[in-house]
PDB file of C-alpha atoms in Angstrom:
ATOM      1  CA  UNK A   3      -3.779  -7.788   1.351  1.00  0.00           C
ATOM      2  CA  UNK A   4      -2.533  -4.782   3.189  1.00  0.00           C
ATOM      3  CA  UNK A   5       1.108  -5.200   4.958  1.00  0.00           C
ATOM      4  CA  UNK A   6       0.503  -2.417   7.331  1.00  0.00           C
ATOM      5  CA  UNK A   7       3.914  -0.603   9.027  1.00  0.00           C
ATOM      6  CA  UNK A   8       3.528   2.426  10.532  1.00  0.00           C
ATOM      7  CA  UNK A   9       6.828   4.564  10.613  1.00  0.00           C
ATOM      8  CA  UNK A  10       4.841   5.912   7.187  1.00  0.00           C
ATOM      9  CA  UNK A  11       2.060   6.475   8.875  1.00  0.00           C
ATOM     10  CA  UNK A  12       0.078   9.825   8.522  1.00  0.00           C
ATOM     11  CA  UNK A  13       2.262  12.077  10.902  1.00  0.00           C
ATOM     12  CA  UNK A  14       4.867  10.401  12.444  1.00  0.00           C
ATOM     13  CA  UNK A  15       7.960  11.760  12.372  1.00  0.00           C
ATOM     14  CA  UNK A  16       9.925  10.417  15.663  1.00  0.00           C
ATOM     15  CA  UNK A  17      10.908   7.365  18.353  1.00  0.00           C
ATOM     16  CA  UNK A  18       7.826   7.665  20.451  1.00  0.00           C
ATOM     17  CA  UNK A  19       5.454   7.460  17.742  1.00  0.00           C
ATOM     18  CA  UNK A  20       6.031   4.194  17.094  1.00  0.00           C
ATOM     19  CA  UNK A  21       7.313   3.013  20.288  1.00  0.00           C
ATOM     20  CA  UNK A  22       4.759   0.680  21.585  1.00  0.00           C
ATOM     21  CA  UNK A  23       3.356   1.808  25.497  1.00  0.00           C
ATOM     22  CA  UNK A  24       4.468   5.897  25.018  1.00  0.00           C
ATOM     23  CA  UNK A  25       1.667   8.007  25.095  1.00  0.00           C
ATOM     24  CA  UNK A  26       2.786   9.051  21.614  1.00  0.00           C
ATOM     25  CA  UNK A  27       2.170   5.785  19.978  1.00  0.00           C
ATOM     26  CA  UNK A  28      -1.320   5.856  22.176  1.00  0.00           C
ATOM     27  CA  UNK A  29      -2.087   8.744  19.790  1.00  0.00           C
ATOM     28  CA  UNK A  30      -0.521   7.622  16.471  1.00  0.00           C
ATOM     29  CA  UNK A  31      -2.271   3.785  16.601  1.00  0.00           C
ATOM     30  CA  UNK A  32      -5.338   5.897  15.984  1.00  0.00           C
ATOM     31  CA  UNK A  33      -3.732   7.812  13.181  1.00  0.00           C
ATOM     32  CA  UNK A  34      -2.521   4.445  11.653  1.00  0.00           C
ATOM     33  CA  UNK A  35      -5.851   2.713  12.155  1.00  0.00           C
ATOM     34  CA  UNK A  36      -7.419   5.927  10.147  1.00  0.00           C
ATOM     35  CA  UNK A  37      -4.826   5.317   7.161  1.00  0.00           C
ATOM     36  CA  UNK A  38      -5.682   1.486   7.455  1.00  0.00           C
ATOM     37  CA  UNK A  39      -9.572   2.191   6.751  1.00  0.00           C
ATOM     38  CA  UNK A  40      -8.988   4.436   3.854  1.00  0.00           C
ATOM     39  CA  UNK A  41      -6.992   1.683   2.079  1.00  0.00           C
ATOM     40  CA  UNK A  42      -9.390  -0.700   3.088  1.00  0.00           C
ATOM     41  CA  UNK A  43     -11.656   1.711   1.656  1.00  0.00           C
ATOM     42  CA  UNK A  44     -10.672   2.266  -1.365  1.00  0.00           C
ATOM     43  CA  UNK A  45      -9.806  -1.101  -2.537  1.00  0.00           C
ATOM     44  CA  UNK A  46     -13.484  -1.723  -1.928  1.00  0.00           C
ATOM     45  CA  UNK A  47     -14.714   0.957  -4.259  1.00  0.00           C
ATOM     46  CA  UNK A  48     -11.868  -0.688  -6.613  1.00  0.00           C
ATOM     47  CA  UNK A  49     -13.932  -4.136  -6.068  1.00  0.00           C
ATOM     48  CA  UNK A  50     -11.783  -6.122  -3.301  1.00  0.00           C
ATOM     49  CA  UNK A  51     -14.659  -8.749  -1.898  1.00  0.00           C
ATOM     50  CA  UNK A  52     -11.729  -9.870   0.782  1.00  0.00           C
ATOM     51  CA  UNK A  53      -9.465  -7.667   2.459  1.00  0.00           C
ATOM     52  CA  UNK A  54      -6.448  -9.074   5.158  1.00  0.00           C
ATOM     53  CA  UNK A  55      -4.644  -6.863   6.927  1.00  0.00           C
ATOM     54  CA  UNK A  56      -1.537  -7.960   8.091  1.00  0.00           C
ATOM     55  CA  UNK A  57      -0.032  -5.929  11.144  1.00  0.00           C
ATOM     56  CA  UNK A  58       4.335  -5.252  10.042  1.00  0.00           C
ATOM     57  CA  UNK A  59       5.186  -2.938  12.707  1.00  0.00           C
ATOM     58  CA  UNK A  60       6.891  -3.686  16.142  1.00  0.00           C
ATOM     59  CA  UNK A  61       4.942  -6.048  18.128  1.00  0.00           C
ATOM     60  CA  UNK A  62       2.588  -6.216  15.264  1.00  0.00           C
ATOM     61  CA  UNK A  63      -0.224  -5.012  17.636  1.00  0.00           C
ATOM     62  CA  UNK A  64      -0.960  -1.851  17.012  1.00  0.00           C
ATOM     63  CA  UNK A  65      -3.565  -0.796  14.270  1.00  0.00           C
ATOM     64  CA  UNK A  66      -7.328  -0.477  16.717  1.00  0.00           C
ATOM     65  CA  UNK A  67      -9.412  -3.575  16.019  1.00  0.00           C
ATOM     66  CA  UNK A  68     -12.236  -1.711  17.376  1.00  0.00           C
ATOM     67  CA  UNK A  69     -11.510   1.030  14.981  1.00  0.00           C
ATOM     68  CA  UNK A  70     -11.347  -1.037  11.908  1.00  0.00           C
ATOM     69  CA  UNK A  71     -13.105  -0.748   8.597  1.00  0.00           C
ATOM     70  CA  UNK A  72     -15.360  -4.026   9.105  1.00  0.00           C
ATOM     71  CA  UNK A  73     -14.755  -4.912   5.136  1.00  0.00           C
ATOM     72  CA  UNK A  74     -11.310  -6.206   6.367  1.00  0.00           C
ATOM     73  CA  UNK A  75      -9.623  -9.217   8.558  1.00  0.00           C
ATOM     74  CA  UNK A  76      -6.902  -8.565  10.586  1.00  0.00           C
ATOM     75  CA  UNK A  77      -3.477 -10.691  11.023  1.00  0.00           C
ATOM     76  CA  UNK A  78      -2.029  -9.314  14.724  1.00  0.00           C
ATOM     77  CA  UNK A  79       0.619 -10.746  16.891  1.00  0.00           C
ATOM     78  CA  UNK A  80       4.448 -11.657  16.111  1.00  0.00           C
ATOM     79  CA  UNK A  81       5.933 -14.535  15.134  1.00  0.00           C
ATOM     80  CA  UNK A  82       4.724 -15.286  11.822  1.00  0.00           C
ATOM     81  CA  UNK A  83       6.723 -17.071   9.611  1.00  0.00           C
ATOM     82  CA  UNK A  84       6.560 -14.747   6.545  1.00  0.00           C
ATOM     83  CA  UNK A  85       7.090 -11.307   8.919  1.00  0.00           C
ATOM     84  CA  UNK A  86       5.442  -8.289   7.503  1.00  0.00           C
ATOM     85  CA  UNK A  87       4.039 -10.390   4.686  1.00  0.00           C
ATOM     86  CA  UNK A  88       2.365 -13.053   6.091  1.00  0.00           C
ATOM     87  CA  UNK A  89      -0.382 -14.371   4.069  1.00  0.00           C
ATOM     88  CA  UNK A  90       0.842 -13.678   0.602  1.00  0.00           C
ATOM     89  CA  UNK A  91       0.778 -17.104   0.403  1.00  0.00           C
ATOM     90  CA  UNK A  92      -3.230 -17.570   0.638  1.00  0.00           C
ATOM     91  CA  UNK A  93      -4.070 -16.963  -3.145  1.00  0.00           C
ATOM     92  CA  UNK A  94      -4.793 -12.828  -2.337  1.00  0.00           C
ATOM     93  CA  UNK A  95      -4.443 -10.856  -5.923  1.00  0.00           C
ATOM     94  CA  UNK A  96      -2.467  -7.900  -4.898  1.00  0.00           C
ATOM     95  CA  UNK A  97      -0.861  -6.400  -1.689  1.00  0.00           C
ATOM     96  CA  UNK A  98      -0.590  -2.623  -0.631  1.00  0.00           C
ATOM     97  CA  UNK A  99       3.021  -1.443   1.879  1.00  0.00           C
ATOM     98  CA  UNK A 100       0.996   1.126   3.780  1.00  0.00           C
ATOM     99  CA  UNK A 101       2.923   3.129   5.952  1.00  0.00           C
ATOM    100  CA  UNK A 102       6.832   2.029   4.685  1.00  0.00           C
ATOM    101  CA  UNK A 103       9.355   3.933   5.109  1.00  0.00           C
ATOM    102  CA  UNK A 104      12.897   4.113   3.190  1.00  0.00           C
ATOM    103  CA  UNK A 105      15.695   1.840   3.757  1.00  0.00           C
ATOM    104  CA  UNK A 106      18.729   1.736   6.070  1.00  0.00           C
ATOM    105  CA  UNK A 107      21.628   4.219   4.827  1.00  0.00           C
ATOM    106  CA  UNK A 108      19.170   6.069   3.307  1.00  0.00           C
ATOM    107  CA  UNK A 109      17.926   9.621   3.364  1.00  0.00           C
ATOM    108  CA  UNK A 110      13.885   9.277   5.153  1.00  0.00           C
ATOM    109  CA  UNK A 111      11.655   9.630   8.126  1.00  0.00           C
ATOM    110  CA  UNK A 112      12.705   6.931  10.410  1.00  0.00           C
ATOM    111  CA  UNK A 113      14.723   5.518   7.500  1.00  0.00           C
ATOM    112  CA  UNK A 114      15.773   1.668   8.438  1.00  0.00           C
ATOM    113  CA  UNK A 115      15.750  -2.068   7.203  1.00  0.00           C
ATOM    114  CA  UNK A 116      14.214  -3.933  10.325  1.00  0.00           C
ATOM    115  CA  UNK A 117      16.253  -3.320  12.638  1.00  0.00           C
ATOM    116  CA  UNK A 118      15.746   0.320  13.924  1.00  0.00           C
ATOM    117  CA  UNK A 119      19.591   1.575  14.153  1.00  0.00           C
ATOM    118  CA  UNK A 120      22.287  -1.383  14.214  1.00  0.00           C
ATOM    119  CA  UNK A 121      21.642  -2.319   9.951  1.00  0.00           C
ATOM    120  CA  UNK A 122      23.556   0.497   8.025  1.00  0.00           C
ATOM    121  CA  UNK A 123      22.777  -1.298   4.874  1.00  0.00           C
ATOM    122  CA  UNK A 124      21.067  -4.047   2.967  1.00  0.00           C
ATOM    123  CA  UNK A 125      21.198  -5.380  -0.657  1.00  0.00           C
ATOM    124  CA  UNK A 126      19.494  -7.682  -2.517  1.00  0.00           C
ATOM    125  CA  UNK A 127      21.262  -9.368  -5.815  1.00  0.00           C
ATOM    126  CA  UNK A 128      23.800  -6.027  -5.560  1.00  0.00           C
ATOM    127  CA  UNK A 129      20.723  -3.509  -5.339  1.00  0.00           C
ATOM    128  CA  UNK A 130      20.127  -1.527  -2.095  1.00  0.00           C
ATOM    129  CA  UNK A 131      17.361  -2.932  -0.697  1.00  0.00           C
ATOM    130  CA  UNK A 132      14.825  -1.013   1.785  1.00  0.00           C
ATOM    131  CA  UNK A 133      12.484  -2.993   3.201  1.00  0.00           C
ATOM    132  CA  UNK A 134       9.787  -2.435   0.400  1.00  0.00           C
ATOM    133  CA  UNK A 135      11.969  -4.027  -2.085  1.00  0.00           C
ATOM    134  CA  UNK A 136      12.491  -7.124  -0.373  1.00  0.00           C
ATOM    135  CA  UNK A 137       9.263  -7.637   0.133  1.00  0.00           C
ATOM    136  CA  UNK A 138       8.214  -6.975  -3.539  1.00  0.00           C
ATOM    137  CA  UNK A 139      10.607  -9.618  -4.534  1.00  0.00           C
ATOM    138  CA  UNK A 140       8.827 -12.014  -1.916  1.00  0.00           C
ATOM    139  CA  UNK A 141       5.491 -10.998  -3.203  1.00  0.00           C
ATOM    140  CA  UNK A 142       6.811 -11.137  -7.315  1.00  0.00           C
ATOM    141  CA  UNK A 143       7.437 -15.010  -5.835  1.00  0.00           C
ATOM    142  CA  UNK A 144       4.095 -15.519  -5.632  1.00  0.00           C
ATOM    143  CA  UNK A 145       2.698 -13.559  -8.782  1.00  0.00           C
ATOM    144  CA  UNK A 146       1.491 -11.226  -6.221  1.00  0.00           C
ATOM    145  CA  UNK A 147       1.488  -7.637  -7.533  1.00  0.00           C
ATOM    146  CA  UNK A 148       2.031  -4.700  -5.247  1.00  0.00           C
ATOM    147  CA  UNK A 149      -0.925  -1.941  -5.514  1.00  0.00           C
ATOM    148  CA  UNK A 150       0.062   1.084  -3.657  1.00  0.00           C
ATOM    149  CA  UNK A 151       2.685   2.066  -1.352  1.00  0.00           C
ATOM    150  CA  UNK A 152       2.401   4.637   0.826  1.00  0.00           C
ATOM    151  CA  UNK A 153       4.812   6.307   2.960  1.00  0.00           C
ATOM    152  CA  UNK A 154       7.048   9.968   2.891  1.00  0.00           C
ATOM    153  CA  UNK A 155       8.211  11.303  -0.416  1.00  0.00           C
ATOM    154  CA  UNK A 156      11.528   9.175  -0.376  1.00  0.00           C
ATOM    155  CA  UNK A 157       9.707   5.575   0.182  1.00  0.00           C
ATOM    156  CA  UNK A 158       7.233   7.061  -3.002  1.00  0.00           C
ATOM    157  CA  UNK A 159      10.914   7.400  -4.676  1.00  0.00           C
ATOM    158  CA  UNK A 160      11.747   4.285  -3.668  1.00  0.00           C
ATOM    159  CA  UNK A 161       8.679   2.645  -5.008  1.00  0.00           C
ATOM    160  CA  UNK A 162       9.333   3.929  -8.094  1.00  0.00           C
ATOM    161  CA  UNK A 163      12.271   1.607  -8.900  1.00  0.00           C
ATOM    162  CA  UNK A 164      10.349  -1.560  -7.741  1.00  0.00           C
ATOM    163  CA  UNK A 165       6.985  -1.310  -8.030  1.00  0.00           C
ATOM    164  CA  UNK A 166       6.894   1.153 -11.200  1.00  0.00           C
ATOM    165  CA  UNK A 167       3.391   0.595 -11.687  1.00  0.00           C
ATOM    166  CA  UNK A 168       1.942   0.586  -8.320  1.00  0.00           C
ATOM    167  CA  UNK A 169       0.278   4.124  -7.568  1.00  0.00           C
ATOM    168  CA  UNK A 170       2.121   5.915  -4.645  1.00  0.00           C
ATOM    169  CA  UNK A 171       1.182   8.616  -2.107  1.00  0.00           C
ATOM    170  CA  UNK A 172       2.867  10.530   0.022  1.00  0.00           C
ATOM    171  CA  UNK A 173       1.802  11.286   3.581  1.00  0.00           C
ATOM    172  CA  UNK A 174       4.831  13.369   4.422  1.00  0.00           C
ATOM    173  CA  UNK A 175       7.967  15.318   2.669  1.00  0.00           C
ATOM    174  CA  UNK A 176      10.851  14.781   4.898  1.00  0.00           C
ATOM    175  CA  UNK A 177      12.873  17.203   6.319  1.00  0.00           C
ATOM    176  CA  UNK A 178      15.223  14.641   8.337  1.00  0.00           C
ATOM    177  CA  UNK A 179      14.644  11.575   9.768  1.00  0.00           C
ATOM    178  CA  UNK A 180      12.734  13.152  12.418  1.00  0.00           C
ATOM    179  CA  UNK A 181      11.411  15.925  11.235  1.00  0.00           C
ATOM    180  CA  UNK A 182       8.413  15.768   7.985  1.00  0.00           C
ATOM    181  CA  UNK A 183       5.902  18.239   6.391  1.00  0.00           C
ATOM    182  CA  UNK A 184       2.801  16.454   7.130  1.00  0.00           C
ATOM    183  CA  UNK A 185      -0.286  16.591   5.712  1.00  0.00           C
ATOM    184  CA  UNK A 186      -3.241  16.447   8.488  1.00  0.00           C
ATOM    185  CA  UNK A 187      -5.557  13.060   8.260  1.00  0.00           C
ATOM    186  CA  UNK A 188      -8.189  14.472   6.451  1.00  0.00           C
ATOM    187  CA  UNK A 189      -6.098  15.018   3.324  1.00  0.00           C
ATOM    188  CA  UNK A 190      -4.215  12.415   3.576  1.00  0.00           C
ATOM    189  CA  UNK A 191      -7.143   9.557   3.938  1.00  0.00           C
ATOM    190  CA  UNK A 192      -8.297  11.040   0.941  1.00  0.00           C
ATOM    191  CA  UNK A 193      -5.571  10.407  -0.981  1.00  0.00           C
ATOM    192  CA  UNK A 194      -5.055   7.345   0.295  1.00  0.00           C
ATOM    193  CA  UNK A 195      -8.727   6.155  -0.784  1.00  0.00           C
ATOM    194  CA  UNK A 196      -8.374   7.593  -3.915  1.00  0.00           C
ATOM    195  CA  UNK A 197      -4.978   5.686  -4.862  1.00  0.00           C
ATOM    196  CA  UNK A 198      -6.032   2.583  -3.246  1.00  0.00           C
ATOM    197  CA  UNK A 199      -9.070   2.152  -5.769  1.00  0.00           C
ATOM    198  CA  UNK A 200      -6.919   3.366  -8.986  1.00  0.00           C
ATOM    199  CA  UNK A 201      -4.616   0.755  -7.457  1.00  0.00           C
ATOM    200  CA  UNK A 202      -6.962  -2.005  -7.652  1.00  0.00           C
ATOM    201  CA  UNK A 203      -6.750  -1.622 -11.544  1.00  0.00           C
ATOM    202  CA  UNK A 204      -3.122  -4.376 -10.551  1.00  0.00           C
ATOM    203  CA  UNK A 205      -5.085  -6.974  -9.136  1.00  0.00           C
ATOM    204  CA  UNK A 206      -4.999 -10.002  -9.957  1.00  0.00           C
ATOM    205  CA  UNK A 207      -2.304 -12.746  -9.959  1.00  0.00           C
ATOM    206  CA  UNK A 208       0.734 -12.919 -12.346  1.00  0.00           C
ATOM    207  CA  UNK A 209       2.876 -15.732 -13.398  1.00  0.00           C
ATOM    208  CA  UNK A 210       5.035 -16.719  -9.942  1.00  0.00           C
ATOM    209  CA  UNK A 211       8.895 -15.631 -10.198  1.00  0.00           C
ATOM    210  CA  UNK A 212      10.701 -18.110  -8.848  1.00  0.00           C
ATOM    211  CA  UNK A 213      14.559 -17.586  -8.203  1.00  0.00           C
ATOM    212  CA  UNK A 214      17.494 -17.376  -6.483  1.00  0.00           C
ATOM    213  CA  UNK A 215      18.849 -14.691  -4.208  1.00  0.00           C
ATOM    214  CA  UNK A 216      21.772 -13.009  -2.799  1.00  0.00           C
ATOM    215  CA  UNK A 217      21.446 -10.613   0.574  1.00  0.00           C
ATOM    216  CA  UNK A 218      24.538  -8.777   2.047  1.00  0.00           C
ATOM    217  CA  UNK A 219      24.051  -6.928   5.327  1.00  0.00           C
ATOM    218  CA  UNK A 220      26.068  -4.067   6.688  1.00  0.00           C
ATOM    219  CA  UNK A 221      26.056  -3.322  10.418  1.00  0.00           C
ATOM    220  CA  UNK A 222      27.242  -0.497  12.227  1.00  0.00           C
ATOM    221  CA  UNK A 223      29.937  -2.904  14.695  1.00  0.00           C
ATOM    222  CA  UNK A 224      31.903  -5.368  13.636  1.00  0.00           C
ATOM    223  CA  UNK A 225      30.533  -8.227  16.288  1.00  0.00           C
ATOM    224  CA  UNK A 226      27.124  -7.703  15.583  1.00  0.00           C
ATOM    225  CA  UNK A 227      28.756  -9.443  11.840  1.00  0.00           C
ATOM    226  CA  UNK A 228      30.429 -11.726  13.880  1.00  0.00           C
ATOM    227  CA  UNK A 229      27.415 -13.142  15.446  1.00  0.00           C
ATOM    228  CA  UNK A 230      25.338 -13.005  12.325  1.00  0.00           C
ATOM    229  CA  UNK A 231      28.020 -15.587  10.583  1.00  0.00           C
ATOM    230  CA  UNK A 232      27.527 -18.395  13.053  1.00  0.00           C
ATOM    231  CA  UNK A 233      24.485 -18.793  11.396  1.00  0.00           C
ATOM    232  CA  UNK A 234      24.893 -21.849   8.481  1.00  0.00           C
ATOM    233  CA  UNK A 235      25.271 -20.875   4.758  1.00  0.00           C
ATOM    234  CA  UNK A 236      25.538 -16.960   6.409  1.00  0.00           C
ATOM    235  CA  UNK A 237      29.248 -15.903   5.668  1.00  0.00           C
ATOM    236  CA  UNK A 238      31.309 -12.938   7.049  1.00  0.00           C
ATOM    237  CA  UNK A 239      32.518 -11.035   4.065  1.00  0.00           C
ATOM    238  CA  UNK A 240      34.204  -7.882   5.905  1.00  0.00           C
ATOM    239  CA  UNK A 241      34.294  -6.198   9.363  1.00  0.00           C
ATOM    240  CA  UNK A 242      31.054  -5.108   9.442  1.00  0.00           C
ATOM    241  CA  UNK A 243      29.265  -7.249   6.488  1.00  0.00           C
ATOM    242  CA  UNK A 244      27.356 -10.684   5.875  1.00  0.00           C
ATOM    243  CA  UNK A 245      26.105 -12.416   3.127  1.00  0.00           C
ATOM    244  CA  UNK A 246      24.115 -15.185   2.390  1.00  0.00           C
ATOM    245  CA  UNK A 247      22.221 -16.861  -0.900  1.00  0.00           C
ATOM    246  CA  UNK A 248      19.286 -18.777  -0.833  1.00  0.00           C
ATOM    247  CA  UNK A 249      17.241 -20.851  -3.897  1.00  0.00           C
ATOM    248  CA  UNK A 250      14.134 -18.925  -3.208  1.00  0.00           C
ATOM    249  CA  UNK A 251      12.923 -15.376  -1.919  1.00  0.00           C
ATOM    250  CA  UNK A 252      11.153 -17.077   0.805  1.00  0.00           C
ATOM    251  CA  UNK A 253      14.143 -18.877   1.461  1.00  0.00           C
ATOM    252  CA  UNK A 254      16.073 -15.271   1.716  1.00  0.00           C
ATOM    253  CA  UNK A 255      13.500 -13.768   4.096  1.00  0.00           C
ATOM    254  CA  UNK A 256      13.728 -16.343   6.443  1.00  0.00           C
ATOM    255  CA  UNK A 257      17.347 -16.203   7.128  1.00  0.00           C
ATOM    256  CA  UNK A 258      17.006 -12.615   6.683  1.00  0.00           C
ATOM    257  CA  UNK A 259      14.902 -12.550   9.482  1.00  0.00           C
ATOM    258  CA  UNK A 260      17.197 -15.155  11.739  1.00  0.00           C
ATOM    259  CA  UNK A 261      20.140 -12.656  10.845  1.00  0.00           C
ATOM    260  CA  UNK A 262      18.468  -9.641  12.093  1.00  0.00           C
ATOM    261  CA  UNK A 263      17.314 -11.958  15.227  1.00  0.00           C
ATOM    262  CA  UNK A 264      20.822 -12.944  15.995  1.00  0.00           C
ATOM    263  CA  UNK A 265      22.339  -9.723  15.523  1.00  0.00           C
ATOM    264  CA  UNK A 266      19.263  -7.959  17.679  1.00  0.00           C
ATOM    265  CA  UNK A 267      20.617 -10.398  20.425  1.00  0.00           C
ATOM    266  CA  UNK A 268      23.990  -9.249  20.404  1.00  0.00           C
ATOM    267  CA  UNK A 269      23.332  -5.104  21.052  1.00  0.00           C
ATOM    268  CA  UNK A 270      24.972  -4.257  24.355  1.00  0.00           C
ATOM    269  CA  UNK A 271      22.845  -1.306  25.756  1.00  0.00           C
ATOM    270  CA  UNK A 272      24.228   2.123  24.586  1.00  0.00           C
ATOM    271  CA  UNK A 273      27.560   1.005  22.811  1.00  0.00           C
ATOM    272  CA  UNK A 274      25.467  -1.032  20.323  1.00  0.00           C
TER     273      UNK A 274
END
């Protein structure tokens, strides 16, 4: 499985090229797609038979099914239940992040934690948690073991600390979270290719981790926390801060999701 974002896609460094409708994002989809097929493959050299790509990013409509490798499936549209890793439920034997990014707080090309600006910080079980880490823990839930991740030099940093085996390549060396060094397509497919097959030496499924979880969210305005805790079992535990546990890391990800919802709902045009 491939959980496909794109802020750590091959050359994007800013807003518009992720944006969906710019003409920016018009040109980066293709980029994206391009990453897509040399994960796709390169897992196929590394012997995948079955390869689902699941669309993370946005309106989860963006990587060109006309475009795309025909080795794979693709999972497009919003509103899935398990988000940016939808189908790591089906019995799949490993899953690549393509195109992650690092986490809210943190130093990184379009650095967040779902949503793009108002989350200054997430944690899971104490641990600062990009978006990559939560969804290894969701994927360690199902013996699932992550593969690759690919992304700008901080995400590979990131990577390190939770997937410690997984290979890693960089796309991009950031400069700020607009601005990258970025290596063109044709270098970076074949790194990406190359990774994704030594990758492949992961697959197969581990003993499921089952366990409970603790989140804490930090937002950047206090009633953005304010609307998060009228969710049940979410509780307000400072100005800007919410917490919540949950038995299971599917568990966690749902409410994690309702909490970003909620607090999405509550931004009031340029004062946030």
């Amino acid at each position: 499985m491939i959980s496909a974002d794109m802020e750590g896609a091959t050359g994007v460094t800013w807003t518009d090229d992720v944006v969906p409708g710019t003409e920016q994002w018009q040109r980066f989809r293709r980029l994206f797609t391009g990453d897509v097929n040399a994960v796709i493959a390169g897992l196929a050299e590394g012997g995948a038979t079955d390869i689902l790509v699941n669309e993370a990013h946005s309106s989860q409509r963006n990587v060109l099914l006309e475009d795309l490798d025909p080795r794979a499936r693709m999972l497009t549209g919003r509103h899935k239940p398990l988000s940016m890793m939808e189908g790591i439920d089906s019995g799949v034997d490993g899953v690549v992040f393509l195109g992650y990014h690092a986490g809210a707080g943190c130093d990184g090309v379009l650095s967040h934690t779902y949503l793009p600006n108002q989350i200054t910080g997430v944690w899971l079980d104490g641990v600062p948690a990009s978006e990559g880490r939560l969804n290894a823990a969701l994927a360690a839930e199902y013996g699932v073991p992550v593969l690759l991740v690919s992304g700008d030099d901080k995400t590979c940093e990131d990577a390190h600390d939770y997937a410690p085996d997984a290979a890693t390549v960089a796309v991009k060396q950031c400069v700020s979270r607009y601005a990258a060094i970025c290596l063109p397509p044709s270098r970076t497919s074949a790194d990406l290719t190359a990774a994704a097959e030594e990758g492949m030496r992961l697959a197969g499924r581990g003993t499921p981790r089952t366990t409970s979880h603790h989140i804490d969210v930090e937002f950047d305005a206090s009633h953005l926390a304010q609307a998060a805790a009228v969710i049940p079992t979410v509780e307000q535990t400072g100005v800007r801060t919410v917490g919540f546990d949950a038995d299971t890391m599917t568990d966690a990800m749902k409410a994690f999701k309702i909490v970003t919802a909620i607090a999405d709902g509550a931004v009031q045009g340029k004062y946030g």
